[in-house]
Short mmCIF file of C-alpha atoms in Angstrom, two decimals:
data_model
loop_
_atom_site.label_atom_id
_atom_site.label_comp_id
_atom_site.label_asym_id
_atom_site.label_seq_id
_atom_site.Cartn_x
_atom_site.Cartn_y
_atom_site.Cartn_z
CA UNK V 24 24.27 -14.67 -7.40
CA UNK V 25 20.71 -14.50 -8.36
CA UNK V 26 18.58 -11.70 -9.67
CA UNK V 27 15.51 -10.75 -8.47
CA UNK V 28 13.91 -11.79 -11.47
CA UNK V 29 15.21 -15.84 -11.14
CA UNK V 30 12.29 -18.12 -9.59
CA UNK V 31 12.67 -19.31 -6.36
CA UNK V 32 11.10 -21.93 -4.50
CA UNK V 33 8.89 -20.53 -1.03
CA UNK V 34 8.77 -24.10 -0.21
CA UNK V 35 6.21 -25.65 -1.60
CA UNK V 36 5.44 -22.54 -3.54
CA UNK V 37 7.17 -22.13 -6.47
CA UNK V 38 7.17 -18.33 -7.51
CA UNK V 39 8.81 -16.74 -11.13
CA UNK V 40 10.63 -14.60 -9.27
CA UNK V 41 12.43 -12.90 -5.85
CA UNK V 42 9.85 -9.62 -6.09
CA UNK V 43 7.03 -9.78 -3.33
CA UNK V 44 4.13 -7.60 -2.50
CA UNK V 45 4.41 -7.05 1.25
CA UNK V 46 1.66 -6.62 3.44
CA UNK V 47 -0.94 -3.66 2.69
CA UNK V 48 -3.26 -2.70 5.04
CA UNK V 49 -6.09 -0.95 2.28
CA UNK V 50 -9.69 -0.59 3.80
CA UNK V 51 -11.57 -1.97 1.69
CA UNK V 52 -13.49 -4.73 3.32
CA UNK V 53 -17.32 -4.03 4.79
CA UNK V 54 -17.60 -3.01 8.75
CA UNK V 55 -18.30 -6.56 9.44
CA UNK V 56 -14.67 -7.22 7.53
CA UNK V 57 -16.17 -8.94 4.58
CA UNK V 58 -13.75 -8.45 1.66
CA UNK V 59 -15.14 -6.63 -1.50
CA UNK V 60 -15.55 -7.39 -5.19
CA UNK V 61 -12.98 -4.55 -6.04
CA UNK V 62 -9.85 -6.61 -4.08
CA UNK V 63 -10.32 -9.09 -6.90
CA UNK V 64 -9.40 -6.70 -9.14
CA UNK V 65 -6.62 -5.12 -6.93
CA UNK V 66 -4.60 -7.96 -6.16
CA UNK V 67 -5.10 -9.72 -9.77
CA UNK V 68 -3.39 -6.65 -10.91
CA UNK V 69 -0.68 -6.99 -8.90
CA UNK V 70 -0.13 -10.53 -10.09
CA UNK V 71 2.90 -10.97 -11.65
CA UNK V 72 5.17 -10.46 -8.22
CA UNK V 73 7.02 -13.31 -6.71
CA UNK V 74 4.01 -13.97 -4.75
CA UNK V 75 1.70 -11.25 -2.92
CA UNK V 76 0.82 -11.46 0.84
CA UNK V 77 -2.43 -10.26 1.85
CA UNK V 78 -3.11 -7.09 3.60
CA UNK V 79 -3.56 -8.09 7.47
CA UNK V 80 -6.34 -10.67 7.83
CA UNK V 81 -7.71 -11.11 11.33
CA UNK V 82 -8.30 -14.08 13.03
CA UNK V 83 -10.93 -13.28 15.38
CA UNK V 84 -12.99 -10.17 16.35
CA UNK V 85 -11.21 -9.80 19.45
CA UNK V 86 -7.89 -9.83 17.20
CA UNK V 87 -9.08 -6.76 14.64
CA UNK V 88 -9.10 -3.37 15.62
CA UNK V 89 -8.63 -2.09 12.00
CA UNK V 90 -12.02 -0.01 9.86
CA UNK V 91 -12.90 -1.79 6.74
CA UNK V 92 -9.91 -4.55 7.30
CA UNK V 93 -11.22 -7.94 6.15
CA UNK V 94 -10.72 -10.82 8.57
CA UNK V 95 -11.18 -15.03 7.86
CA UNK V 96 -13.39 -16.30 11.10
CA UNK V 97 -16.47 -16.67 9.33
CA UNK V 98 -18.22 -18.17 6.43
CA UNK V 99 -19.56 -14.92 4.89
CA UNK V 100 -15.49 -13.32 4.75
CA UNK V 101 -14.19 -17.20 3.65
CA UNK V 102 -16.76 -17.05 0.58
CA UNK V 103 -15.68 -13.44 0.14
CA UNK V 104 -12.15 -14.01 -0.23
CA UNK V 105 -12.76 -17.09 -2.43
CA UNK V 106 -13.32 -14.85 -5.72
CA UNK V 107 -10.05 -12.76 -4.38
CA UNK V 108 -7.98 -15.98 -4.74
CA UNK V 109 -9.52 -17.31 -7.50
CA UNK V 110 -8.52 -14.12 -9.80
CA UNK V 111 -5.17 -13.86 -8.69
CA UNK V 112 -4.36 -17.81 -9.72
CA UNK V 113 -6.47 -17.22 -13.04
CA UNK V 114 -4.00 -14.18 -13.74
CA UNK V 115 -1.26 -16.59 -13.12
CA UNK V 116 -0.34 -15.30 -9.65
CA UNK V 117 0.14 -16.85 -6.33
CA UNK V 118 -1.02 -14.88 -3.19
CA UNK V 119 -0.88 -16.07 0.97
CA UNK V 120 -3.02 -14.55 3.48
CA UNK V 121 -0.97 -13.05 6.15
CA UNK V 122 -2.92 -13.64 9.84
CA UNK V 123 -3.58 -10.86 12.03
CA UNK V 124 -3.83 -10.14 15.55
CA UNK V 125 -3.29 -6.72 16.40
CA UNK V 126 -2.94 -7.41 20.58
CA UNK V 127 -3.40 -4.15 22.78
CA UNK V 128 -3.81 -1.68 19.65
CA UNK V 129 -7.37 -3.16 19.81
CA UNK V 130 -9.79 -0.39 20.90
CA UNK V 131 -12.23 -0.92 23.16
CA UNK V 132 -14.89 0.21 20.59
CA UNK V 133 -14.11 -3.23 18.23
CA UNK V 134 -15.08 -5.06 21.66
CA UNK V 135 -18.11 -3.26 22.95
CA UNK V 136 -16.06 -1.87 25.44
CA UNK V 137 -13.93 -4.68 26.28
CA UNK V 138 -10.49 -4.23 27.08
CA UNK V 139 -7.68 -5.69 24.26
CA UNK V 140 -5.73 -8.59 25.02
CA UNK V 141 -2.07 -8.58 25.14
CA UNK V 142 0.78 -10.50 27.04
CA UNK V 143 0.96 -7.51 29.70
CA UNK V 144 -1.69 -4.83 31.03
CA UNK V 145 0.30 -2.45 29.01
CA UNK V 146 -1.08 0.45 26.72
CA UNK V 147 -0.19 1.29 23.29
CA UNK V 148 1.08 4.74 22.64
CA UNK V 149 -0.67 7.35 20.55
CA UNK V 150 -3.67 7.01 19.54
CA UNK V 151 -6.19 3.99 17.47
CA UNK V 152 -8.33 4.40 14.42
CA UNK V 153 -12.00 4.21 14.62
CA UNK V 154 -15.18 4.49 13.09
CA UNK V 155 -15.75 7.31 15.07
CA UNK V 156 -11.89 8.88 14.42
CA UNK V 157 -9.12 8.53 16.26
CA UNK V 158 -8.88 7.28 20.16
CA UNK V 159 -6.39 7.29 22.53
CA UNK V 160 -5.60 3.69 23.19
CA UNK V 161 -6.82 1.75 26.44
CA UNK V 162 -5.04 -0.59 28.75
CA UNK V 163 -4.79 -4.21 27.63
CA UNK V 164 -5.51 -6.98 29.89
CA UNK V 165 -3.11 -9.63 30.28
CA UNK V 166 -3.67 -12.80 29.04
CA UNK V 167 -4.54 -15.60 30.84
CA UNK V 168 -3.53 -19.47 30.04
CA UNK V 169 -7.18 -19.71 28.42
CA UNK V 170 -7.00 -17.03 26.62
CA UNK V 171 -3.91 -18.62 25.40
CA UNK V 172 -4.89 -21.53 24.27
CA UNK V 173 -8.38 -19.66 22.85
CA UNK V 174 -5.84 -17.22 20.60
CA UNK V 175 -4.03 -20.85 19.31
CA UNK V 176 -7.65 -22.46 18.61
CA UNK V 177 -8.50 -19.01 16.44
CA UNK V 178 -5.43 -19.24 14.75
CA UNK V 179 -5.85 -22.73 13.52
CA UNK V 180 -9.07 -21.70 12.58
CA UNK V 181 -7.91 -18.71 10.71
CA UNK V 182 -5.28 -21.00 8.60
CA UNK V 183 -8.00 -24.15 7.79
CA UNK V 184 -10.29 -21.02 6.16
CA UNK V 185 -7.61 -19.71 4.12
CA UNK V 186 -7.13 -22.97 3.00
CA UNK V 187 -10.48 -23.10 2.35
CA UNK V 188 -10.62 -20.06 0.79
CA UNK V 189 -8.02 -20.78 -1.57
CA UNK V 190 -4.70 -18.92 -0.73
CA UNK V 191 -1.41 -20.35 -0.95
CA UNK V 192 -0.21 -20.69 2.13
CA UNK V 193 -0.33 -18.44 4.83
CA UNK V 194 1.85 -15.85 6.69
CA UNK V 195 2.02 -15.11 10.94
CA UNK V 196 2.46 -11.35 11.42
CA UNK V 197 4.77 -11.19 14.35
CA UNK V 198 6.20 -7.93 13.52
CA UNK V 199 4.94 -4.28 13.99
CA UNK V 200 4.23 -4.38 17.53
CA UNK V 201 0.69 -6.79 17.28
CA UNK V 202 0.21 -9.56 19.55
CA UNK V 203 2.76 -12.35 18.88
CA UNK V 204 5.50 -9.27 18.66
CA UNK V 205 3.97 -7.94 22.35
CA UNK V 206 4.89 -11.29 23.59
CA UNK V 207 8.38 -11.50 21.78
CA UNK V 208 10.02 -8.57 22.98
CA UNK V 209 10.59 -7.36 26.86
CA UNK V 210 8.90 -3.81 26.39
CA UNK V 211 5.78 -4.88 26.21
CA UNK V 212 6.18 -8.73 27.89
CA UNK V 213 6.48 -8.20 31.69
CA UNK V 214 4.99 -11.71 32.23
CA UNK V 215 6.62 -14.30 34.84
CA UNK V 216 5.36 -17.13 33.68
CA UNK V 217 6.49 -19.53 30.83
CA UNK V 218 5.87 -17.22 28.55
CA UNK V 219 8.06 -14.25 29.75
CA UNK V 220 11.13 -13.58 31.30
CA UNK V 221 14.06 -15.50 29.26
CA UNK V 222 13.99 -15.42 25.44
CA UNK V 223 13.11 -18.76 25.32
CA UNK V 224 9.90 -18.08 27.06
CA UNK V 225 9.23 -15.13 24.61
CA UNK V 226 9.31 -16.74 21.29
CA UNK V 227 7.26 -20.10 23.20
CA UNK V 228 4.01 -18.41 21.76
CA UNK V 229 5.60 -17.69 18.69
CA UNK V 230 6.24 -21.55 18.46
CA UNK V 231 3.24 -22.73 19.26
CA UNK V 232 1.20 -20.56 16.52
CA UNK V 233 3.57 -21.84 13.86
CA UNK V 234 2.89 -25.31 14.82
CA UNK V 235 -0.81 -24.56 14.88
CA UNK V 236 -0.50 -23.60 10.99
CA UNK V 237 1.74 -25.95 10.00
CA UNK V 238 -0.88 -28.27 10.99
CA UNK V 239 -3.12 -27.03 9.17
CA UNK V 240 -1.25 -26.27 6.16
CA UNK V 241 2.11 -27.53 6.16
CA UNK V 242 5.75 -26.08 6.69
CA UNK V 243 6.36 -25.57 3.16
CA UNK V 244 2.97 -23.30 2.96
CA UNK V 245 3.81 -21.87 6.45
CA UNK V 246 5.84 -18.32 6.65
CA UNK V 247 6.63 -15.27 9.66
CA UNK V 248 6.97 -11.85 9.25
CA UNK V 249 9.31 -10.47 12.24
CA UNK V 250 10.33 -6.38 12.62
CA UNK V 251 13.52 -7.32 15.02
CA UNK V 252 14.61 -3.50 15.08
CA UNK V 253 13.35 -0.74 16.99
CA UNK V 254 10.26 1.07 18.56
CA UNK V 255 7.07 -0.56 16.49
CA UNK V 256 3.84 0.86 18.32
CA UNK V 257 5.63 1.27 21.77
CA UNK V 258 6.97 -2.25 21.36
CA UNK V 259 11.00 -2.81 21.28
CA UNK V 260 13.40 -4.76 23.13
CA UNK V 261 16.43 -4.34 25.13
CA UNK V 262 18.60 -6.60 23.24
CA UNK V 263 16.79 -7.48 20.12
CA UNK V 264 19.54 -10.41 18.36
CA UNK V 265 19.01 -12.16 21.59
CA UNK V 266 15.58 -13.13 21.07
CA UNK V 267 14.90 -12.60 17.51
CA UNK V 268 18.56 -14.89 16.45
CA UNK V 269 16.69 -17.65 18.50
CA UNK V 270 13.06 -17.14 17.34
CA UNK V 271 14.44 -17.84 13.91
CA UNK V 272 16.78 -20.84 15.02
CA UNK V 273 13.48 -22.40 16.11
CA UNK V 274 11.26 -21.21 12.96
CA UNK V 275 14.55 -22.75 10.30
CA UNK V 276 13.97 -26.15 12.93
CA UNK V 277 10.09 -25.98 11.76
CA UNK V 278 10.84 -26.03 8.29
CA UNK V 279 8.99 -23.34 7.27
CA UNK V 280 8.36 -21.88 4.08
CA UNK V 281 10.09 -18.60 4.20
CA UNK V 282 10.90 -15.71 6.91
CA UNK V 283 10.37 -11.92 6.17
CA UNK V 284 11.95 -9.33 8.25
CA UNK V 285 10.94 -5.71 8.08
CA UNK V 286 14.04 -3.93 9.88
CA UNK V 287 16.43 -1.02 8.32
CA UNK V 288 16.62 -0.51 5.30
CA UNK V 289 19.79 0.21 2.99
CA UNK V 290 20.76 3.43 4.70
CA UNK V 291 20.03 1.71 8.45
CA UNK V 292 17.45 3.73 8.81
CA UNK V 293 14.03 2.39 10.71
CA UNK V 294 11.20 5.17 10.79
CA UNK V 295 13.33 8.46 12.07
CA UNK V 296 16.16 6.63 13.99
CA UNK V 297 19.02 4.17 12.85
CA UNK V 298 19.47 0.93 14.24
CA UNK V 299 21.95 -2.30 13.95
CA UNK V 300 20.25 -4.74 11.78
CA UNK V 301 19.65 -8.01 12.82
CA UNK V 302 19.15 -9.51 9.17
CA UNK V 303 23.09 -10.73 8.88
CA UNK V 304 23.05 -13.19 12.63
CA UNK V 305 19.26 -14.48 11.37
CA UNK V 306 20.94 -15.48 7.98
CA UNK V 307 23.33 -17.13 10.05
CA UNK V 308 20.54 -19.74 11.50
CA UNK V 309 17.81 -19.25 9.03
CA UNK V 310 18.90 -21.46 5.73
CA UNK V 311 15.29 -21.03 4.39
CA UNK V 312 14.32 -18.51 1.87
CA UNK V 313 15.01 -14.88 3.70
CA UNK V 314 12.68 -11.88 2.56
CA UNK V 315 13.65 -8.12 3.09
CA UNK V 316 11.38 -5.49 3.48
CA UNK V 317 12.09 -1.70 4.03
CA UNK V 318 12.58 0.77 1.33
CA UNK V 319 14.08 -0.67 -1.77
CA UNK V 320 14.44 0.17 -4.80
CA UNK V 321 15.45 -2.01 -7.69
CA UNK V 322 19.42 -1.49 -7.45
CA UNK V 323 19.26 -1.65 -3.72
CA UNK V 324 17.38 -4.56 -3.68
CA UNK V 325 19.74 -6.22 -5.86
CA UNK V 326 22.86 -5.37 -3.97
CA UNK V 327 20.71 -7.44 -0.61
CA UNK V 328 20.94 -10.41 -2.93
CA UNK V 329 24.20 -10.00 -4.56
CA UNK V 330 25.33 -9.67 -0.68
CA UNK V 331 23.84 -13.25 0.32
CA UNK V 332 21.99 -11.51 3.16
CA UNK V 333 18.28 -11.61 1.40
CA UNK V 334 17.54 -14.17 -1.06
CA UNK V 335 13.77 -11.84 -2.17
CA UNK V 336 12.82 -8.69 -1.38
CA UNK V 337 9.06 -7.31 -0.46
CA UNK V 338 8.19 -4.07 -1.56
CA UNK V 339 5.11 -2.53 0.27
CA UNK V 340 4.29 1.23 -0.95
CA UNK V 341 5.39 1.07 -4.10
CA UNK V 342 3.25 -1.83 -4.87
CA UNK V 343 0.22 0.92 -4.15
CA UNK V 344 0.60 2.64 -7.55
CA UNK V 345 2.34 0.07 -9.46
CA UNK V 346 0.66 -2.89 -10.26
CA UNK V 347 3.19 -4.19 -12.74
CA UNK V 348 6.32 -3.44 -10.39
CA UNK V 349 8.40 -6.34 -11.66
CA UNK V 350 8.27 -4.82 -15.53
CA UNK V 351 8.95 -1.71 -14.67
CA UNK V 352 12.34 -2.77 -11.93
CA UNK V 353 13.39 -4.91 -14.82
CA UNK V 354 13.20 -1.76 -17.59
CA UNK V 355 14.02 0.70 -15.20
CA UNK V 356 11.16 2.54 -16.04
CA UNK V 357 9.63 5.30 -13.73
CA UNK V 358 7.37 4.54 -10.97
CA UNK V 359 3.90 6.18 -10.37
CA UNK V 360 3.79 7.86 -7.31
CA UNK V 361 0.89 7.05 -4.49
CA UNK V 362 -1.88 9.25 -3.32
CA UNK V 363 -1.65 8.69 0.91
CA UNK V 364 -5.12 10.16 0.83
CA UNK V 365 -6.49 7.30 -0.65
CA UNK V 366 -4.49 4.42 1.01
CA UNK V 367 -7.37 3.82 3.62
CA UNK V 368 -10.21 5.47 1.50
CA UNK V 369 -13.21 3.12 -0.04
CA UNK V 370 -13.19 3.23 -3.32
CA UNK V 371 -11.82 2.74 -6.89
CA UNK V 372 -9.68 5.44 -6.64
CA UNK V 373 -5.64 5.39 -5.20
CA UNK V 374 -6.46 1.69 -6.01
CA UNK V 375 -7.70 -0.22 -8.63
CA UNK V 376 -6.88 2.89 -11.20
CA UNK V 377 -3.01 3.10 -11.34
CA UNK V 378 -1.63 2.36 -14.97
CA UNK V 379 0.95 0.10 -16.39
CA UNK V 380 3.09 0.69 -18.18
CA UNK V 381 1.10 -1.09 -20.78
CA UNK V 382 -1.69 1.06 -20.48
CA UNK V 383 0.21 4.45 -20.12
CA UNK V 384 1.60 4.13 -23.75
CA UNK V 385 -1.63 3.30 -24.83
#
């Protein structure tokens, strides 16, 4: 079996090895989601993974509810994110942008007052973050067949300016209870239209965003991130296999480059509560490259591999305060440990300042 230090090919991506940077959500774009000198030097660091995926990138203003989270609908954040790119290739990296719409857990206050669009006037639970602190979340209007077709029209947009902007490919968030999951799963879909109801109406959206970027990109630059298990932001599903097992069926059709799944981790645990996994059906239909994500550690991640089930693995907090994660899973070498205080802060500090090992000994 491989090790997750053999390359592997993300379809048209080749990458040196199975180790990933998930998805970070950091805060350190402007208010108008601009990204910032300082995530040059952030993700260059972090440059000898598999392959990194971007921190959630929106693809509209109606589709980013996050402070400081950068987003890829205009000029001024495509120009931004060019220099981001450009230092992660020059440090010999590869890096894909992962596209963002975060649905109902949209405040109001990101849409002067506007109410957030989801597949069902349903409300999130809990509460949203601000610029003014937290807020209880506000009822989402459904969304209409315009608004529809609107959401697919920003999404192709989204994936020509990463393109442009010199990523890799790109990745569809569909997991975590944001927009594409809202439609996916029948907590939060109560729609009786043809995109509600049976599974196959569920995942229709799903399907029609992939073939947005894969028009834009191609297959082999094209990837999904899914959370099939549990309660994610108020969103979960009665039966989850029976629409995730066919939402993956139809991505493996698609060709696309690789599918990550965020669900339990080694101990079946997801958040406080254990659930079934879905990772071992989805292997069954999904013959692309299959990424886990959910608490590894090195030897953990290795027995997901050695198993057949996962063929990569993304790690997402330890990646905060270890830049050179692959060296120090191959040495076994200790890992720093993160400061949650400054996940979401502004500055240098919690996360362009963690050493290497490199620099430690020095």
């Amino acid at each position: 079996m491989p090790s997750l230090f053999d390359s592997i090919a993300f379809g048209d991506i080749e990458a040196p090895n199975r180790i990933l940077m998930a998805p970070l959500t950091r805060g350190r774009s402007s208010r108008e989601h601009v990204p910032s000198a300082i995530m040059a030097d952030y993700y260059a660091q972090r440059a000898s993974a598999g392959l990194l995926i971007s921190e959630g990138t929106g693809i509209s203003r109606e589709g980013l509810g996050w402070p400081y989270a950068p987003g890829l609908w205009t000029d001024e954040q495509v120009e931004a994110w060019k220099p981001v790119t450009a230092a992660v290739h020059a440090a010999g990296g590869r890096i894909v942008t992962q596209l963002w719409h975060m649905g109902r857990v949209v405040h109001p206050d990101f849409l002067d007052g506007a109410a957030p669009l989801s597949a069902s006037a349903t409300t999130a639970p809990g509460q949203a973050h601000t610029y003014d602190g937290k807020k209880p979340y506000a009822q989402a209007r459904a969304a209409t067949l315009d608004d529809i077709a609107r959401v697919l029209d920003d999404y192709s947009r989204a994936a020509r300016n990463a393109k442009a902007a010199g990523f890799d490919g790109v990745q569809l968030h569909a997991a975590n209870g944001y927009l594409i999951d809202q439609f996916l799963r029948d907590g939060a879909n109560q729609r009786d239209d043809d995109y509600g109801g049976s599974a196959e109406n569920r995942i229709r959206l799903l399907g029609e965003v992939v073939d947005r970027l894969i028009a834009e990109v191609g297959a082999g630059r094209t990837a999904v991130r899914f959370s099939p298990n549990g309660d994610t932001q108020g969103v979960i599903d009665s039966d989850p296999a029976s629409v995730f097992v066919p939402a993956a069926k139809l991505l493996n059709d698609k060709g696309i480059a690789f599918l990550e799944l965020r669900e339990p981790g080694p101990e079946g645990t997801f958040g406080s509560t254990t659930q079934p996994r879905v990772s071992p059906a989805i292997r069954e239909v999904f013959a692309g490259p299959l990424v886990l994500n959910q608490d590894y550690d090195g030897s953990n991640a290795q027995a997901e591999l050695d198993a057949g089930i996962a063929d990569a693995i993304a790690f997402g907090r330890p990646y905060l305060a270890n830049p050179d994660l692959p060296d120090r899973l191959r040495q076994g070498a200790p890992l720093n440990k993160d400061d949650m205080a400054t996940w979401y802060s502004r500055g240098a500090e919690g996360y362009t300042d963690y050493p290497t090992l490199e620099t430690a000994a020095a």
